[in-house]
Coordinates of C-alpha atoms in Angstrom, one line a residue:
M23 CA 24.7 -0.7 -35.4
A24 CA 23.2 -3.8 -36.8
D25 CA 21.5 -6.5 -34.7
P26 CA 23.9 -9.4 -33.9
I27 CA 23.3 -12.3 -36.2
G28 CA 24.1 -15.7 -34.8
F29 CA 23.6 -19.2 -36.0
G30 CA 20.1 -20.2 -36.9
K31 CA 16.9 -18.2 -37.1
P32 CA 16.1 -15.8 -34.3
K33 CA 13.5 -17.1 -31.9
P34 CA 10.5 -14.9 -31.3
Q35 CA 10.5 -13.2 -27.9
Q36 CA 7.7 -14.6 -25.7
K37 CA 5.9 -12.1 -23.4
K38 CA 5.7 -13.2 -19.8
S39 CA 2.1 -13.3 -18.6
A40 CA 1.4 -11.2 -15.5
T41 CA 1.2 -13.2 -12.3
K42 CA -1.8 -12.9 -10.0
G43 CA 0.3 -10.9 -7.6
A44 CA 1.5 -8.5 -10.3
A45 CA -2.1 -8.0 -11.5
K46 CA -3.2 -7.3 -7.9
R47 CA -0.4 -4.8 -7.4
A48 CA -1.3 -3.0 -10.6
E49 CA -5.0 -2.8 -9.6
A50 CA -3.9 -1.4 -6.2
S51 CA -1.6 1.1 -7.9
Q52 CA -4.5 2.3 -10.0
L53 CA -6.7 2.7 -7.0
Y54 CA -4.0 4.5 -5.1
D55 CA -3.5 6.9 -8.1
Q56 CA -7.2 7.6 -8.2
F57 CA -7.2 8.5 -4.5
K58 CA -4.1 10.6 -4.9
N59 CA -5.8 12.5 -7.8
E60 CA -8.8 13.2 -5.6
G61 CA -6.6 14.8 -3.0
T62 CA -6.8 12.0 -0.4
P63 CA -4.0 12.2 2.2
E64 CA -1.1 9.9 1.4
Y65 CA 0.9 8.0 4.1
E66 CA 4.3 6.4 3.8
I67 CA 4.3 3.0 5.5
Y68 CA 7.3 1.6 7.3
I69 CA 8.2 -1.6 9.0
R70 CA 10.8 -2.6 11.6
I71 CA 11.7 -5.3 14.0
E72 CA 10.3 -4.8 17.5
G73 CA 12.8 -3.0 19.7
K74 CA 14.9 -1.7 16.9
K75 CA 15.3 1.9 15.8
S76 CA 15.7 1.5 12.0
W77 CA 12.5 1.7 9.9
F78 CA 12.3 0.2 6.4
P79 CA 10.1 1.9 3.8
V80 CA 7.6 -0.6 2.4
G81 CA 5.0 1.4 0.6
A82 CA 2.3 4.0 0.6
I83 CA -1.4 4.1 1.4
A84 CA -4.0 6.7 0.8
V85 CA -7.0 6.9 3.1
K86 CA -9.7 9.5 3.4
R87 CA -9.6 9.9 7.2
T88 CA -6.7 9.7 9.6
N89 CA -8.4 7.3 11.9
Q90 CA -8.5 4.8 9.1
I91 CA -4.8 4.5 8.6
H92 CA -4.3 1.8 11.3
A93 CA -7.0 -0.4 9.8
A94 CA -5.7 0.1 6.3
I95 CA -2.2 -1.0 7.3
F96 CA -3.4 -4.2 9.1
D97 CA -5.9 -5.0 6.4
N98 CA -3.0 -5.0 3.9
E99 CA -0.5 -6.6 6.3
E100 CA 0.1 -9.7 4.2
E101 CA 0.9 -7.6 1.0
L102 CA 3.1 -5.2 3.0
Q103 CA 5.1 -8.1 4.4
K104 CA 5.5 -9.7 0.9
G105 CA 6.9 -6.4 -0.4
A106 CA 9.1 -5.9 2.6
F107 CA 10.5 -9.4 2.4
R108 CA 11.2 -8.9 -1.3
L109 CA 13.0 -5.6 -0.6
F110 CA 14.6 -6.5 2.7
P111 CA 15.1 -10.3 3.1
I112 CA 16.6 -9.8 6.5
L113 CA 13.2 -9.0 7.9
K114 CA 11.9 -12.5 7.1
K115 CA 13.9 -14.0 9.9
S116 CA 11.9 -11.8 12.4
Q117 CA 8.5 -11.9 10.7
N118 CA 6.7 -12.6 14.0
Q119 CA 8.3 -9.6 15.6
L120 CA 7.4 -6.8 13.1
E121 CA 5.7 -3.6 13.8
Y122 CA 4.4 -0.9 11.4
G123 CA 4.7 2.8 11.3
Y124 CA 3.4 5.6 9.2
R125 CA 3.7 9.4 8.5
L126 CA 2.1 11.8 6.1
K127 CA 4.0 11.7 2.8
E128 CA 4.2 15.5 2.5
F129 CA 5.9 15.8 6.0
K130 CA 9.1 13.9 5.7
D131 CA 10.5 15.6 8.8
D132 CA 7.8 14.3 11.1
E133 CA 8.5 11.3 13.3
I134 CA 7.2 7.9 12.2
E135 CA 4.2 7.0 14.3
L136 CA 3.7 3.5 15.5
A137 CA 0.6 1.8 14.0
V138 CA -1.6 0.0 16.5
R139 CA -3.6 -3.1 15.5
P140 CA -7.3 -2.2 15.8
S141 CA -9.5 -4.4 17.9
K142 CA -12.5 -6.1 16.3
G143 CA -14.9 -3.5 17.7
Q144 CA -12.8 -0.7 16.2
Q145 CA -12.7 -2.3 12.8
A146 CA -16.5 -2.7 12.7
G147 CA -16.8 1.0 13.6
I148 CA -14.4 2.0 10.9
G149 CA -16.2 -0.2 8.4
L150 CA -19.4 1.7 9.2
Q151 CA -17.6 5.0 8.9
N152 CA -16.2 3.9 5.5
A153 CA -19.7 2.9 4.3
L154 CA -21.2 6.2 5.5
S155 CA -18.3 8.2 3.9
M156 CA -18.9 6.4 0.6
V157 CA -22.6 7.1 0.7
G158 CA -21.9 10.7 1.4
D159 CA -19.4 10.9 -1.5
R160 CA -22.0 9.4 -3.8
V161 CA -24.7 11.8 -2.7
S162 CA -22.4 14.8 -3.0
S163 CA -21.3 13.7 -6.5
L164 CA -24.9 13.7 -7.6
F165 CA -25.2 17.4 -6.7
K166 CA -21.9 18.3 -8.3
G167 CA -23.0 17.1 -11.7
K168 CA -25.8 19.7 -12.0

């Protein structure tokens, strides 16, 4: 079938430039894929209005340790909310009454666990654990190369 020909010369298609948000999501997606390929546990993240039973899926996060999942959720809270409001506009009306949940991606039958906002002291401890974990990964990768 031939391309439709109209009146006048066809205008060249302009490519839309990626927005900052799209670029940030693409970068996060690459990092997520890297973690996934390394065998890092993946968690599905859910959101709901406090007191309601229905959970809405809003994304996935990969973290190396289970005790890091709460901090990872609340460190990315703004981005999770943006995605949730885009997918489920009804949540925007109750944005001050939202709570988050998670479960391991491979265990779909498990109950969704409620995420608890870490206190400032817990976040500092997790930050130290992350730093030590990264140093340990770097050191072990040096010995793997030989």
